[in-house]
Coordinates of C-alpha atoms in Angstrom, one line a residue:
X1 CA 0.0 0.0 0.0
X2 CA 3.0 2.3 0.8
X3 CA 4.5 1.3 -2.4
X4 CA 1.3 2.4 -4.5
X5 CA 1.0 5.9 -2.5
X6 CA 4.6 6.7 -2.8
X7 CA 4.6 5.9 -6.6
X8 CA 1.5 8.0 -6.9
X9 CA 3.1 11.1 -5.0
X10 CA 6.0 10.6 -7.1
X11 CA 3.2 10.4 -10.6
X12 CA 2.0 13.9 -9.2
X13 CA 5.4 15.5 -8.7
X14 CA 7.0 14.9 -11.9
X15 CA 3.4 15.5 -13.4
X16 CA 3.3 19.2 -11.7
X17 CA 7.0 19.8 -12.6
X18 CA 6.6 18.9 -15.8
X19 CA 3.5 21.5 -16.5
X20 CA 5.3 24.2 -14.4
X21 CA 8.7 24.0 -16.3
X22 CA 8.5 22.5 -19.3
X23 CA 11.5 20.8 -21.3
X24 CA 14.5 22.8 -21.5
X25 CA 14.3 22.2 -25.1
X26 CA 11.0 23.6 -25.9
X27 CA 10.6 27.5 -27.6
X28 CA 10.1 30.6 -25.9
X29 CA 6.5 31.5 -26.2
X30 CA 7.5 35.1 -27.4
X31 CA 9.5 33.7 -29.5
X32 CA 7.1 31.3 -31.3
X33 CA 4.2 33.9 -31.5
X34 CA 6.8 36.1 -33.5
X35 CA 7.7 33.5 -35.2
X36 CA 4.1 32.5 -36.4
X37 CA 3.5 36.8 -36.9
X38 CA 6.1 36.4 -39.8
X39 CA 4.6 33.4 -40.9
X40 CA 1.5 35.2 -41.4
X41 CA 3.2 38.4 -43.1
X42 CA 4.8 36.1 -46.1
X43 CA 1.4 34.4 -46.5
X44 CA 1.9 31.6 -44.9
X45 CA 3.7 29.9 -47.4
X46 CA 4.2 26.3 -48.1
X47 CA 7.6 25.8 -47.3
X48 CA 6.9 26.7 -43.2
X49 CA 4.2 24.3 -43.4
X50 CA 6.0 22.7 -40.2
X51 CA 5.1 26.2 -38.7
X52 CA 2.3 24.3 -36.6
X53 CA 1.4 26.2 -33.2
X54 CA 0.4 23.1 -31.6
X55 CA 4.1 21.7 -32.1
X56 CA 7.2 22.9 -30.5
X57 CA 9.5 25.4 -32.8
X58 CA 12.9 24.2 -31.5
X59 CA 12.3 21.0 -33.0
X60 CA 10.0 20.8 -35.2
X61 CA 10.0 23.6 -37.5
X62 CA 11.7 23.7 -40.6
X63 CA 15.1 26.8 -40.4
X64 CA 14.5 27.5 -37.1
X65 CA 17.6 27.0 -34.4
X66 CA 17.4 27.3 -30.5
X67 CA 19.8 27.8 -27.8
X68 CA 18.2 27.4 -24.4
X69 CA 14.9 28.1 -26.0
X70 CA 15.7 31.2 -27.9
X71 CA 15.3 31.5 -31.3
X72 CA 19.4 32.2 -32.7
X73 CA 19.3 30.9 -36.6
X74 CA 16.2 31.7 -38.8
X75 CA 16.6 30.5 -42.0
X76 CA 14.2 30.7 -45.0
X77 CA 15.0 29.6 -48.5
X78 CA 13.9 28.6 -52.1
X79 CA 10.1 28.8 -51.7
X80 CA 6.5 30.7 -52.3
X81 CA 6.9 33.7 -50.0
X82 CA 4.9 36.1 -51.0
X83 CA 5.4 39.9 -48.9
X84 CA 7.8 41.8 -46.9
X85 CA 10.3 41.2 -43.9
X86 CA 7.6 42.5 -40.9
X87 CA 8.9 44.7 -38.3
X88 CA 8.4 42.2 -36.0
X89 CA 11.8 40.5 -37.1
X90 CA 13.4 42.8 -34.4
X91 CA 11.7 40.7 -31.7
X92 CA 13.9 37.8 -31.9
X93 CA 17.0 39.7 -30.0
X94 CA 18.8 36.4 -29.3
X95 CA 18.9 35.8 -33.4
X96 CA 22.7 35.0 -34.3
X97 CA 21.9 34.1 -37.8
X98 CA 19.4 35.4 -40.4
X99 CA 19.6 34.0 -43.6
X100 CA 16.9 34.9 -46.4
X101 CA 17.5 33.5 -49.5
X102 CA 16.3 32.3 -52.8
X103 CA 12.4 34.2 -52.3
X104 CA 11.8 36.0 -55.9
X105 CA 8.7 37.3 -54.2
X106 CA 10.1 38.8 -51.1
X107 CA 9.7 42.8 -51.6
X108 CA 10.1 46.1 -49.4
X109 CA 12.6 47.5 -47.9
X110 CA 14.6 45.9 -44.8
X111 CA 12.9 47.7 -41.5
X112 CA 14.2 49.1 -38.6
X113 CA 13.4 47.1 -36.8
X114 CA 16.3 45.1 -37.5
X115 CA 18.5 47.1 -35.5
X116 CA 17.5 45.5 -32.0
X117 CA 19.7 41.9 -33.4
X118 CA 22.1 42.9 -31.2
X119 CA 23.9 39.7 -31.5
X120 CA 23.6 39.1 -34.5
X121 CA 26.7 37.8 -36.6
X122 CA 25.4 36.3 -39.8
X123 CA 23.5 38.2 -41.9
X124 CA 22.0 37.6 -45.5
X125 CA 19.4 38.6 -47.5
X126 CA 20.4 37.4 -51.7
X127 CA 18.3 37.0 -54.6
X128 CA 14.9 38.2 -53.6
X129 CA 13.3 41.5 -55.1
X130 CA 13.8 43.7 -51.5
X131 CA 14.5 46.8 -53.0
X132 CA 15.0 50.9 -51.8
X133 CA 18.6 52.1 -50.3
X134 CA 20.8 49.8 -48.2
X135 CA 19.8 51.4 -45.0
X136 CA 22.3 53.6 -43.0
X137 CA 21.4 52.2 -39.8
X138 CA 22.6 48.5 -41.2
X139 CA 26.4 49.8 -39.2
X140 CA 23.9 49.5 -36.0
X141 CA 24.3 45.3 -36.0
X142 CA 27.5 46.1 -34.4
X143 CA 28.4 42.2 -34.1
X144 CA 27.6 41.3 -37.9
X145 CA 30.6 39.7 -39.3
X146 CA 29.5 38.8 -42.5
X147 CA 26.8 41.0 -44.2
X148 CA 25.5 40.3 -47.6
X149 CA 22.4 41.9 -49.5
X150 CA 23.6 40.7 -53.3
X151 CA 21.4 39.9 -56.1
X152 CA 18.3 42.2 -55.0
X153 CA 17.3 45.8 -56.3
X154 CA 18.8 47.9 -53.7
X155 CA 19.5 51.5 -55.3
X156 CA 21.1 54.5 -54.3
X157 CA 24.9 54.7 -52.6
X158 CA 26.7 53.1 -50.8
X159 CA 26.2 53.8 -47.0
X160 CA 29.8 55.1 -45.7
X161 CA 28.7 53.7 -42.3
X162 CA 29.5 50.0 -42.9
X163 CA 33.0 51.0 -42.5
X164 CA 32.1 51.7 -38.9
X165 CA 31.1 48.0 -38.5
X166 CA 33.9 46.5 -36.2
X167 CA 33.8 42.9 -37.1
X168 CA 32.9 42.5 -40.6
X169 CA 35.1 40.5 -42.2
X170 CA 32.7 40.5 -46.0
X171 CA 30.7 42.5 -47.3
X172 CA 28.5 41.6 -50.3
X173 CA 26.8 44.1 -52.2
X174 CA 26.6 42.8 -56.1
X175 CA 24.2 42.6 -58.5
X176 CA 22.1 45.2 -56.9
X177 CA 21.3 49.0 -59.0
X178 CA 23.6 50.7 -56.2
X179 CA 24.9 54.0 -57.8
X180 CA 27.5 56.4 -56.8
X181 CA 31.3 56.4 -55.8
X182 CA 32.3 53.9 -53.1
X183 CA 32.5 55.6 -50.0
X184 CA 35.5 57.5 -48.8
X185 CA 35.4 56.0 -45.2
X186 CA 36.0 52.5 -47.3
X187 CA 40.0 53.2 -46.5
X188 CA 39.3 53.3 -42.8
X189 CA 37.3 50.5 -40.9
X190 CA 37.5 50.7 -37.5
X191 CA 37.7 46.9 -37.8
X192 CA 38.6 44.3 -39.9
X193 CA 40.1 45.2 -43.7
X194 CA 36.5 43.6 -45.3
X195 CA 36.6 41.0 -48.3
X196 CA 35.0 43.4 -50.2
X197 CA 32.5 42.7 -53.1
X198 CA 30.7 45.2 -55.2
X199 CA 30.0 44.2 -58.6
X200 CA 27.7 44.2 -61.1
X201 CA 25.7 47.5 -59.8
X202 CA 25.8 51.3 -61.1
X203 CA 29.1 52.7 -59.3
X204 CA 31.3 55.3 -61.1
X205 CA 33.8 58.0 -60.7
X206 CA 37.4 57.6 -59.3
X207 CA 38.5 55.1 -56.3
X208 CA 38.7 57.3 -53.1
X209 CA 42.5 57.4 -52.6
X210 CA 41.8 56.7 -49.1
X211 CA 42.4 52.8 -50.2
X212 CA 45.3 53.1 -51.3
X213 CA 46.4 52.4 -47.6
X214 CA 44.1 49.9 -47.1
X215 CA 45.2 45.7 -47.3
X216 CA 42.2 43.9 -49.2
X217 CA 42.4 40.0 -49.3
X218 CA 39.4 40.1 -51.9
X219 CA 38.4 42.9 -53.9
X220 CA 35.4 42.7 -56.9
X221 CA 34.5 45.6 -58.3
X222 CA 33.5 44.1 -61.7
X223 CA 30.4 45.4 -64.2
X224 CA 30.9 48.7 -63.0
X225 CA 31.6 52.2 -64.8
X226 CA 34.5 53.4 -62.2
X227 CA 37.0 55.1 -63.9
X228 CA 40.7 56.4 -63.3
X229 CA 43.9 55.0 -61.7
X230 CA 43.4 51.4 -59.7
X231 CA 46.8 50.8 -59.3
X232 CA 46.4 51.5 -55.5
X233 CA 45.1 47.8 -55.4
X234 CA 48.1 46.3 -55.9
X235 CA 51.5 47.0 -53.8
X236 CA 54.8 43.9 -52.4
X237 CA 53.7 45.1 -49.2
X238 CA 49.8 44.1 -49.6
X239 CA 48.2 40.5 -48.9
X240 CA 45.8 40.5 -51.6
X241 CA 44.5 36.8 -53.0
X242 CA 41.6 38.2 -55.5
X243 CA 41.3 41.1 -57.7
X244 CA 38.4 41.6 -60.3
X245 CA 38.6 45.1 -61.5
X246 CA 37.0 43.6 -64.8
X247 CA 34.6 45.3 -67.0
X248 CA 35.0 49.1 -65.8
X249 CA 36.8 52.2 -67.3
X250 CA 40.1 52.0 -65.4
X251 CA 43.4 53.8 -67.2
X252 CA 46.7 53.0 -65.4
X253 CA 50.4 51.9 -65.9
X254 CA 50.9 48.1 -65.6
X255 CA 54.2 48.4 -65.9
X256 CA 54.3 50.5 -62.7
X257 CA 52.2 48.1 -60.8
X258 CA 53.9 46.0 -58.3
X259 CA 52.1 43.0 -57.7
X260 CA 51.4 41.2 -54.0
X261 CA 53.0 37.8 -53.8
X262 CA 50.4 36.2 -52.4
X263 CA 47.4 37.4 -55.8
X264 CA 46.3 34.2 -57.1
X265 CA 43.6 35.5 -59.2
X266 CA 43.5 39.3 -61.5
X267 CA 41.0 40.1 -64.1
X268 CA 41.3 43.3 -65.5
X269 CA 39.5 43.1 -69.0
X270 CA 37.9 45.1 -70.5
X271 CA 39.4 48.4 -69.3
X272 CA 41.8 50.7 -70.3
X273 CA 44.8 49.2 -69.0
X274 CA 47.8 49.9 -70.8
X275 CA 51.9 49.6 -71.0
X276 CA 54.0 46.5 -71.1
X277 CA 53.7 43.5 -68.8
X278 CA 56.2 43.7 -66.2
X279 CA 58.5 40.1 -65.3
X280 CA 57.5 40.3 -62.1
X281 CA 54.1 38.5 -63.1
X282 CA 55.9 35.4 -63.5
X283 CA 56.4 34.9 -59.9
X284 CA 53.1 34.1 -59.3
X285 CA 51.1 31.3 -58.4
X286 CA 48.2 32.6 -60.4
X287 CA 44.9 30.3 -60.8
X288 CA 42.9 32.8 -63.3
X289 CA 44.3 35.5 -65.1
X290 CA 42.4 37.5 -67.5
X291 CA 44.1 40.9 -69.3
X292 CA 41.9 41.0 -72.5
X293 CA 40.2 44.1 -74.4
X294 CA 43.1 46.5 -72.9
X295 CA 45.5 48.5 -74.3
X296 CA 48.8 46.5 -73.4
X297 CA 51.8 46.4 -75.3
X298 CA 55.1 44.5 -75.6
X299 CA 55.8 40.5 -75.4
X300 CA 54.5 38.5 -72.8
X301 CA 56.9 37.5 -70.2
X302 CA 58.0 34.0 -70.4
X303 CA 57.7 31.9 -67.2
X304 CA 55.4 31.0 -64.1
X305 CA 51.9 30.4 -64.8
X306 CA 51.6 32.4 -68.2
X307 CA 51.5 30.4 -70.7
X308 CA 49.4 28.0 -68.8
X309 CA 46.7 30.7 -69.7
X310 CA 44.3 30.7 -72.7
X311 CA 44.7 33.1 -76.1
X312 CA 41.2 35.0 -75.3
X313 CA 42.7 36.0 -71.5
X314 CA 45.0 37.8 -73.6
X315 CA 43.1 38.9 -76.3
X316 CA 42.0 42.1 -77.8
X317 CA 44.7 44.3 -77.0
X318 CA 46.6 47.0 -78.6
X319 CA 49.9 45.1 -79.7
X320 CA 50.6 42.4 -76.9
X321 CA 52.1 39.7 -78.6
X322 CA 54.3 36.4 -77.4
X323 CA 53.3 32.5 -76.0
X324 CA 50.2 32.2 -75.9
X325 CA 49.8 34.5 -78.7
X326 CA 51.7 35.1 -81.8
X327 CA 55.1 35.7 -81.9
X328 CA 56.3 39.6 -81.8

């Protein structure tokens, strides 16, 4: 008899416990209504069918990830959304990563809301149709490390305040309609020296010379219409592994460049380029190399990676001539 009440009293007590504090696993209430608020403002698409109030969000629901029952990844890709990012995005403040992607329906603009992700590290919003300015107070996620908002229709310039962004280590901005110089405060993060990647938009005019002191690993400025001397990219003292200047209006000296030991990849066709191609290019451990529609000169230096390099990536230039094309 003492053994049925004592296994009863111990029925009730995990019973009450287990109402009063549920798993450790299961979501934050706040949490899951915003989460089901967001739901609602893309329509309720298909793809967060698993989006089911009766079920636990920490577990159950497709791109959501929890750490002690907060919400800190919410991803949502490839599918039928239909609407805006709602302001009630900012009510997930223990969000680490937010990662949008792959929606051709998604529109508006990206709301302030988003500025209360304080922790937020991991930030993406690519190929959807958001569209307006990349908003100024973007520099606010202060944590962000890797920030990219390519292949939408943002317009306008470039906010100068990402440079004030301490731990960004990339920024990706192509294949947006941004228009304008890049920003002069781009030679002075407070930070890291971002992998910085800016192509196929509007931008024109000159690079600020305030890069010229500035150590880029990557740099893609490609489909542009920038213009004057980009010879500030390149220097023995720099550490930089990619450069696509490709496709703009550049007009500098390559004999006068001195090249990075470390570059791996260069395009700069279809530019302006001109002079002779200095020996110094043969010391590298290039993996894509691309100098056509210039206006480059002389023989091709003979050595190193070269002439492991197709006749087109030398094409179409004023009077270039040696291996791999014609003799001079």
């Amino acid at each position: 008899m003492r053994m049925k009440l004592l296994n009863l009293s111990l029925f009730f007590f995990f019973f009450f416990i287990f109402i009063l504090f549920p798993c450790s696993k299961s979501c934050n209430s706040n949490d899951k209504t915003t989460l089901l608020k967001i739901k609602k403002s893309l329509n309720n698409p298909q793809i967060l069918n698993s989006w089911d109030p009766q079920t636990n969000c920490c577990t159950n629901w497709t791109g959501v990830v929890c750490t002690h029952r907060r919400i800190t990844g919410l991803t949502v890709s490839a599918g039928d959304v239909v609407g805006q990012i709602t302001e009630e995005i900012g009510d997930l403040t223990d969000l680490v990563i937010l990662d949008w992607s792959s929606l051709s329906r998604l529109r508006g603009t990206i709301p302030r809301s988003i500025t209360k992700l304080k922790n937020l590290v991991y930030l993406r919003f690519r190929i959807t149709e958001l569209s307006g300015p990349v908003p100024e107070y973007i520099s606010e996620l202060q944590n962000v490390t890797f920030l990219d908002l390519s292949f939408n229709r943002f317009n306008g310039s470039i906010p100068g305040s990402i440079s004030q962004m301490p731990k960004l280590e990339t920024i990706q901005l192509s294949h947006n309609k941004l228009t304008g110089s890049i920003p002069e405060s781009f030679g002075s993060f407070v930070g890291n020296v971002p992998n910085l990647y800016l192509g196929n938009n509007h931008l024109s005019g000159e690079i600020p010379k305030s890069l010229s002191k500035t150590d880029f690993n990557i740099v893609s400025l490609s489909g542009n219409n920038l213009s004057g001397d980009a010879s500030m990219f390149f220097g023995h003292n720099k550490t930089t592994l990619r450069l696509d200047l490709s496709r703009n209006n550049f007009h500098f000296d390559i004999s006068k460049v001195k090249f990075a030991k470390s570059l791996v990849s260069l395009d700069l066709s279809h530019n302006r380029v001109f002079g002779e191609l200095p020996l110094e290019l043969t010391k590298l451990q290039l993996t894509h190399f691309n100098l056509s529609f210039n206006s480059l000169c002389g023989s091709i230096p003979q050595g190193g990676m070269l002439q492991k390099f197709e006749v087109y990536e030398f094409s179409n230039n004023l009077c270039l001539c040696g291996a791999p094309l014609k003799r001079c």
